[in-house]
Amino acid sequence: MKSLRLLFLTVLLLASCSTLPVIHPAAQQPEAKFPACPVCPSPFLKAPHRLVHIIEVRVAGKAQGAVIGVTLIHPSAQFVSCAIMTAEGITLFEAEATPGLKIIRALPPFDSRDFARNMIEDIKLIFLAPEGQVAVKGILADGAAICRWQTTSAEFVDVVAGPQETFEITRYAASGRRQRRIKLKHGADNFYQHIELTAQDAFDYSLLMTLVESEPVESEPQTNNRGLQDNEKKCGR
Amino acid sequence: MHKKLLILFFLLSFLLWPCIALADGFEQLRCNSADIKTVQARFVQKKSMKILAKPLISDGRFFYASPDSFRWEYLKPLRSVVLSGKGVTKRYIMSGGKMVEDKSGGVKAMGIVLGEITNWMSGKFDQNPSFKTALHEGRNTLITLTPVEQNMAGMIEKIEISVVRKTMVVKSVKIIEDKNTATVINFSNVEMNKGINASIFQDVE
């Protein structure tokens, strides 16, 4: 009876993951382009940071507008604070998650709670390691190192180390439907120089983020963030 | 000869009368601004808010031509241009190396805000019924605008405009959103009534 239930669960899990990319164990792939990675690719922040980006909004590939985004992250506390403002300095949106969501200011069209929740979730997806456990670790068919996380909300997050210090983070619903794809390109100091977020939601859109400034925040003890990043670079191709 | 001089004196007195008789507060500012045909300036904008450790600085330039043409251009960090004239306001942003029209929907609201600043730059400080205005004389003239409408009050607490008393040139605009959030725009190289090519208000590049 127990084995039947296990079989049923396994089939259900496989069915639910039907659209997720297939992950091969690194050790069984002699053609792998790099040695088995001891740790998962992790472009995520380890220490508190403040980042300012220009955010260009695109729908169907066409630019719709651009805003300035400010993000403050304290990884250990899972604290996220963010603001969106126009070039003219008008604050359109300001919120923080501590981790509970608190909306400080929200002007139309940014005044729905769904927008605030999705925005905080997107920021966490970009900058913070997924909450949950690594379900599978290995390589993709093209030899790229990948770790698949299963989050506490039963979603899947794939983190892939790409060529030339690029990373790709993809979030899938429990059903396997892709919801977000994020491409990170390493700049002079960190992985957040160029961020491209593609969303498959009620309507599809993409955000192109270009870093304006980034600085460590000193209100919490500093860790050697750069050192950790250097270690992780060895897991790229 | 004396009669001619007397007539000339009366004529000049008549022309100058509004400025002399109403030489206080906003009337004087309006009077002084009546001759402003064009204004152009550079500006540095400093945005302060709790989430920022230090102000976010933007650079730009500004052009105005009477009666209603203006160009607000941010050169960095976010390259954007707002062009307004004959009641039409359009905003352009840099995308993929070229300027494209912003279709995000906030252009109209931004046109109102920038149009208001343009009014101040050309000496019209008390013409918006949405604000209660007050004037304080000091080394510079400080004009305070406080929103009277509740919906505006949620966005902006007050606006302070500093005007150089001697030249009546706007020196800075401070938009206070709340106790932690403010935008200060400092103008420099202000030039008045200098010819501006019409293309400035039409061409994005």
XYZ file of C-alpha atoms in Angstrom:
442
model
C 0.000 0.000 0.000
C 2.833 2.339 0.978
C 4.722 1.660 -2.253
C 1.552 2.285 -4.264
C 1.143 5.689 -2.587
C 4.812 6.458 -3.252
C 4.378 5.486 -6.907
C 1.276 7.680 -7.181
C 3.096 10.630 -5.614
C 6.092 10.139 -7.888
C 3.860 10.040 -10.995
C 2.058 13.131 -9.761
C 5.357 14.932 -9.165
C 6.694 13.942 -12.578
C 3.457 15.036 -14.247
C 3.538 18.356 -12.441
C 7.121 18.907 -13.530
C 6.460 17.924 -17.113
C 7.587 21.254 -18.559
C 10.638 21.711 -16.340
C 13.982 21.235 -18.086
C 15.562 17.837 -17.585
C 18.504 17.851 -15.176
C 21.270 15.287 -15.618
C 23.536 14.209 -12.807
C 26.867 15.962 -13.395
C 28.955 12.843 -12.674
C 27.215 10.865 -15.466
C 27.995 13.430 -18.147
C 31.545 12.966 -19.419
C 30.869 15.679 -22.008
C 30.125 18.182 -19.240
C 31.929 21.435 -19.921
C 33.031 21.887 -16.320
C 33.668 19.639 -13.331
C 30.786 18.807 -11.025
C 30.043 21.917 -9.038
C 30.327 21.386 -5.280
C 27.873 24.188 -4.526
C 24.831 25.516 -6.305
C 25.174 28.550 -8.598
C 24.284 31.469 -6.378
C 24.264 35.027 -7.683
C 22.306 36.114 -4.627
C 23.200 38.813 -2.161
C 24.831 37.677 1.059
C 25.190 41.054 2.750
C 22.862 44.059 3.017
C 22.912 46.187 -0.121
C 21.217 49.208 -1.602
C 20.834 49.258 -5.392
C 19.491 51.860 -7.791
C 18.393 50.751 -11.260
C 16.855 52.327 -14.312
C 13.891 50.072 -15.074
C 12.548 49.961 -18.604
C 9.129 48.362 -19.008
C 8.441 46.469 -22.221
C 5.231 44.892 -23.426
C 5.318 42.722 -26.556
C 8.941 43.781 -27.029
C 8.120 47.494 -27.205
C 9.282 50.026 -24.624
C 6.359 51.481 -22.677
C 8.144 53.670 -20.158
C 11.001 53.867 -17.708
C 11.274 54.539 -14.004
C 13.980 54.583 -11.356
C 13.921 51.748 -8.846
C 15.604 51.715 -5.458
C 15.995 48.431 -3.612
C 17.279 47.852 -0.107
C 17.931 44.250 0.882
C 18.954 42.680 4.181
C 19.352 39.009 3.201
C 19.716 37.518 6.669
C 16.507 39.153 7.852
C 14.702 38.567 4.518
C 13.993 42.297 4.667
C 13.161 43.982 1.361
C 12.387 47.651 0.888
C 11.771 49.214 -2.506
C 10.678 52.419 -4.184
C 9.732 53.374 -7.731
C 10.038 56.962 -8.853
C 9.798 58.881 -12.087
C 12.794 60.659 -13.606
C 11.210 63.831 -12.236
C 11.488 62.469 -8.702
C 7.841 61.733 -8.009
C 7.587 58.650 -5.792
C 5.026 56.351 -7.380
C 5.416 53.376 -5.104
C 7.160 52.519 -1.872
C 6.819 49.324 0.114
C 8.711 47.019 2.401
C 8.506 43.396 3.447
C 9.777 42.640 6.905
C 8.735 39.932 5.828
C 5.098 41.097 6.185
C 4.117 43.431 3.340
C 3.757 47.099 4.215
C 2.783 49.560 1.470
C 4.062 53.031 2.286
C 2.921 54.822 -0.873
C 1.159 53.619 -4.000
C -0.104 55.958 -6.698
C -2.085 54.688 -9.717
C -1.356 52.454 -11.599
C 0.784 50.940 -8.849
C -1.928 50.990 -6.194
C -3.091 47.381 -6.142
C -1.999 44.959 -3.440
C -1.295 42.335 -6.111
C 1.200 44.679 -7.751
C 2.957 45.231 -4.415
C 3.054 41.521 -3.584
C 4.325 40.565 -7.047
C 6.956 43.282 -6.966
C 8.321 42.140 -3.605
C 8.290 38.523 -4.844
C 10.199 39.537 -7.994
C 12.794 41.414 -5.954
C 13.260 38.419 -3.676
C 13.590 36.144 -6.707
C 16.337 38.338 -8.169
C 18.363 39.116 -5.068
C 17.693 36.445 -2.428
C 18.384 32.728 -2.415
C 15.112 30.800 -2.737
C 13.352 29.861 0.481
C 13.107 26.089 0.476
C 15.357 23.183 -0.348
C 17.502 22.124 -3.255
C 15.487 19.353 -4.920
C 17.883 18.474 -7.756
C 21.452 19.436 -8.589
C 23.235 18.684 -11.836
C 23.665 19.928 -15.373
C 21.419 20.756 -18.296
C 21.751 19.174 -21.739
C 24.111 22.000 -22.793
C 26.367 21.356 -19.794
C 25.304 24.371 -17.727
C 25.311 23.881 -13.953
C 21.859 23.987 -12.432
C 20.217 23.688 -9.052
C 16.461 23.267 -8.755
C 14.909 24.526 -5.568
C 11.499 23.546 -4.338
C 10.182 26.511 -2.416
C 8.070 26.532 0.696
C 5.086 27.461 -1.498
C 5.615 24.350 -3.705
C 6.993 26.313 -6.660
C 10.235 25.446 -8.418
C 13.133 27.805 -8.917
C 15.942 26.869 -11.313
C 19.256 28.688 -10.918
C 21.589 28.159 -13.863
C 25.184 29.342 -14.253
C 25.557 30.485 -17.850
C 28.563 31.502 -19.945
C 30.634 34.631 -19.290
C 29.439 35.138 -15.758
C 25.760 35.188 -16.550
C 23.055 33.565 -14.479
C 19.507 32.607 -15.212
C 16.825 32.228 -12.561
C 13.515 30.716 -13.594
C 10.459 30.287 -11.395
C 7.838 27.676 -12.243
C 4.431 27.175 -10.684
C 3.777 23.825 -8.996
C 2.071 22.821 -12.259
C 5.337 23.402 -14.141
C 4.141 26.562 -15.880
C 6.930 29.107 -16.237
C 6.131 32.345 -14.398
C 9.349 34.358 -14.373
C 12.696 34.207 -16.103
C 15.535 36.433 -14.929
C 18.842 36.890 -16.700
C 21.719 38.433 -14.770
C 24.867 39.776 -16.360
C 27.906 40.444 -14.217
C 29.146 44.011 -14.198
C 32.168 45.686 -12.672
C 31.208 44.907 -9.090
C 28.303 42.542 -8.959
C 25.796 40.412 -10.828
C 23.176 43.111 -11.042
C 24.628 45.385 -13.731
C 22.060 44.214 -16.276
C 18.928 42.363 -15.237
C 16.255 41.175 -17.605
C 13.044 39.908 -16.048
C 10.430 38.294 -18.256
C 7.024 37.633 -16.735
C 4.340 35.279 -17.982
C 1.384 36.549 -16.035
C -2.085 37.922 -16.690
C -0.242 39.737 -19.460
C 3.348 39.154 -20.540
C 5.894 41.877 -19.935
C 9.587 42.319 -19.406
C 11.705 44.645 -17.297
C 15.184 45.691 -18.365
C 17.132 46.950 -15.372
C 20.423 48.824 -15.655
C 22.425 49.484 -12.523
C 23.013 53.129 -11.628
C 24.634 52.617 -8.245
C 25.135 49.899 -5.701
C 26.497 50.113 -2.195
C 26.804 47.859 0.802
C 24.678 48.912 3.740
C 26.594 49.268 6.961
C 23.707 48.982 9.360
C 24.388 45.262 9.684
C 27.679 43.405 10.173
C 29.468 43.096 6.847
C 30.466 39.754 5.385
C 32.971 39.265 2.610
C 30.414 39.358 -0.173
C 32.949 39.649 -2.949
C 34.834 36.640 -1.652
C 31.708 34.513 -1.740
C 30.958 35.632 -5.257
C 34.463 34.763 -6.380
C 34.040 31.277 -4.973
C 30.774 30.872 -6.827
C 32.251 32.028 -10.127
C 34.139 28.734 -10.226
C 30.771 27.051 -10.690
C 30.145 28.891 -13.941
C 31.414 27.722 -17.285
C 9.584 121.138 -24.785
C 8.512 121.056 -21.168
C 5.034 120.091 -22.291
C 6.441 117.168 -24.334
C 8.511 115.933 -21.377
C 5.463 116.208 -19.149
C 3.390 114.087 -21.586
C 6.223 111.533 -21.795
C 6.426 111.426 -18.006
C 2.678 110.801 -17.771
C 2.834 108.118 -20.422
C 5.697 106.318 -18.662
C 3.925 106.645 -15.331
C 0.827 105.107 -16.831
C 2.814 102.192 -18.284
C 4.710 101.582 -15.060
C 1.757 102.179 -12.794
C 0.676 98.575 -12.283
C 4.197 97.630 -11.186
C 4.546 100.626 -8.890
C 1.054 100.627 -7.425
C 1.006 96.864 -6.840
C 4.641 96.545 -5.959
C 4.024 93.956 -3.288
C 3.975 90.164 -3.241
C 2.639 88.185 -6.132
C 1.470 91.186 -8.107
C 5.031 92.427 -8.266
C 6.265 88.987 -9.283
C 3.599 88.794 -11.970
C 4.451 92.263 -13.117
C 8.129 91.471 -13.339
C 7.414 88.257 -15.199
C 5.232 89.892 -17.831
C 8.308 90.580 -19.935
C 9.632 87.028 -19.746
C 9.459 85.535 -23.221
C 11.967 82.721 -22.857
C 13.843 81.022 -20.035
C 16.562 78.423 -20.236
C 18.558 76.860 -17.445
C 20.506 73.855 -16.277
C 19.367 72.030 -13.167
C 20.516 69.490 -10.637
C 17.791 67.482 -8.955
C 18.362 65.822 -5.577
C 15.868 63.240 -4.446
C 15.949 62.350 -0.750
C 14.004 59.564 0.846
C 14.366 57.192 3.765
C 15.413 54.252 1.586
C 18.317 56.286 0.141
C 21.406 56.891 2.286
C 22.380 59.857 0.142
C 20.283 61.849 -2.315
C 19.838 60.485 -5.810
C 21.194 63.129 -8.166
C 19.865 63.833 -11.658
C 21.132 66.423 -14.145
C 19.125 68.154 -16.774
C 18.215 71.250 -18.709
C 15.080 73.274 -19.111
C 13.664 75.555 -21.828
C 10.557 77.697 -21.819
C 9.063 79.954 -24.472
C 5.975 82.065 -23.899
C 3.129 81.283 -23.848
C 3.158 77.530 -23.221
C 6.111 75.709 -24.767
C 8.550 73.902 -22.531
C 11.169 71.208 -22.655
C 12.303 69.305 -19.553
C 15.262 67.131 -20.299
C 17.041 64.769 -17.940
C 20.518 63.893 -19.108
C 21.329 61.367 -16.361
C 20.808 58.925 -14.787
C 17.587 58.306 -16.736
C 17.709 60.089 -20.095
C 14.228 61.436 -20.767
C 12.611 64.423 -22.428
C 9.198 65.976 -21.844
C 8.045 68.271 -24.648
C 4.961 70.420 -24.239
C 3.286 72.961 -26.451
C -0.185 73.921 -27.607
C -1.752 71.752 -24.911
C 0.020 68.560 -26.001
C 2.581 66.917 -23.739
C 4.757 64.007 -24.793
C 7.501 62.226 -22.978
C 10.363 60.287 -24.498
C 12.786 57.873 -22.904
C 16.052 56.341 -24.008
C 15.507 52.753 -25.061
C 18.012 50.625 -26.903
C 20.131 53.651 -27.803
C 17.294 55.776 -29.209
C 14.546 57.988 -27.814
C 11.094 56.406 -27.893
C 7.761 57.774 -26.787
C 6.727 56.864 -23.257
C 3.336 55.195 -23.351
C 3.090 54.313 -19.683
C 0.110 56.564 -19.070
C 1.659 58.853 -16.500
C 2.647 61.457 -19.075
C -0.399 63.657 -18.573
C 0.139 63.889 -14.813
C 3.827 64.588 -15.347
C 2.926 67.295 -17.859
C 0.803 68.994 -15.205
C 3.620 68.891 -12.637
C 6.264 70.141 -15.070
C 3.878 72.729 -16.480
C 3.430 74.008 -12.946
C 7.191 74.335 -12.458
C 7.336 76.096 -15.830
C 4.740 78.580 -14.556
C 6.930 79.285 -11.537
C 10.020 79.702 -13.717
C 8.159 82.363 -15.661
C 6.951 84.177 -12.567
C 3.416 82.808 -12.287
C 3.263 81.493 -8.740
C -0.318 81.850 -7.564
C -2.350 80.784 -10.561
C -3.168 77.228 -9.541
C -6.246 77.036 -7.302
C -5.054 73.649 -6.026
C -2.476 75.425 -3.865
C -2.643 78.017 -1.114
C 0.290 80.368 -1.595
C 2.334 82.379 0.888
C 5.274 84.692 0.312
C 8.134 85.330 2.713
C 10.660 88.064 2.024
C 14.241 87.506 3.097
C 17.612 87.468 1.368
C 15.732 85.511 -1.267
C 11.989 85.500 -1.763
C 10.492 82.228 -0.526
C 7.129 81.180 -1.903
C 5.324 78.339 -0.160
C 2.568 76.402 -1.890
C 0.364 74.144 0.221
C -2.164 71.809 -1.435
C -5.757 72.635 -0.631
C -7.259 69.499 -2.135
C -7.245 66.368 -0.027
C -6.121 64.069 -2.872
C -3.121 66.304 -3.624
C -2.343 66.552 0.095
C -1.647 62.805 0.144
C 1.007 63.247 -2.553
C 2.630 66.550 -1.717
C 2.901 68.169 1.715
C 4.171 71.484 0.427
C 6.337 73.144 -2.209
C 8.937 75.817 -1.518
C 10.171 78.016 -4.332
C 13.176 80.227 -3.721
C 13.442 83.275 -5.969
C 16.463 85.596 -6.172
C 15.006 88.874 -4.943
C 17.148 91.096 -7.106
C 16.607 89.335 -10.424
C 13.351 87.474 -9.721
C 14.959 84.340 -11.151
C 13.847 81.015 -9.634
C 16.811 79.628 -7.736
C 15.369 76.360 -6.461
C 12.197 74.333 -6.099
C 11.700 71.976 -3.157
C 8.822 69.501 -3.376
C 8.188 67.959 0.042
C 6.185 64.730 -0.170
C 6.411 63.840 3.527
C 8.853 64.235 6.399
C 11.278 61.711 4.845
C 10.801 62.409 1.145
C 11.688 65.529 -0.806
C 12.918 66.587 -4.241
C 15.113 69.664 -4.553
C 15.754 71.144 -7.995
C 18.537 73.736 -8.080
C 18.688 75.860 -11.226
C 21.873 77.362 -12.628
C 22.980 79.285 -15.729
C 19.520 80.801 -15.964
C 19.154 82.894 -19.090
C 16.086 84.939 -19.839
C 14.770 86.289 -23.112
C 17.571 84.719 -25.097
C 16.546 83.313 -28.447
C 15.655 79.614 -28.410
C 15.417 77.659 -31.640
C 11.865 76.346 -32.188
C 13.291 72.873 -32.820
C 14.163 72.650 -29.114
C 10.446 72.241 -28.429
C 9.859 69.809 -31.278
C 12.894 67.589 -31.768
C 13.617 64.976 -29.150
C 17.300 64.479 -29.872
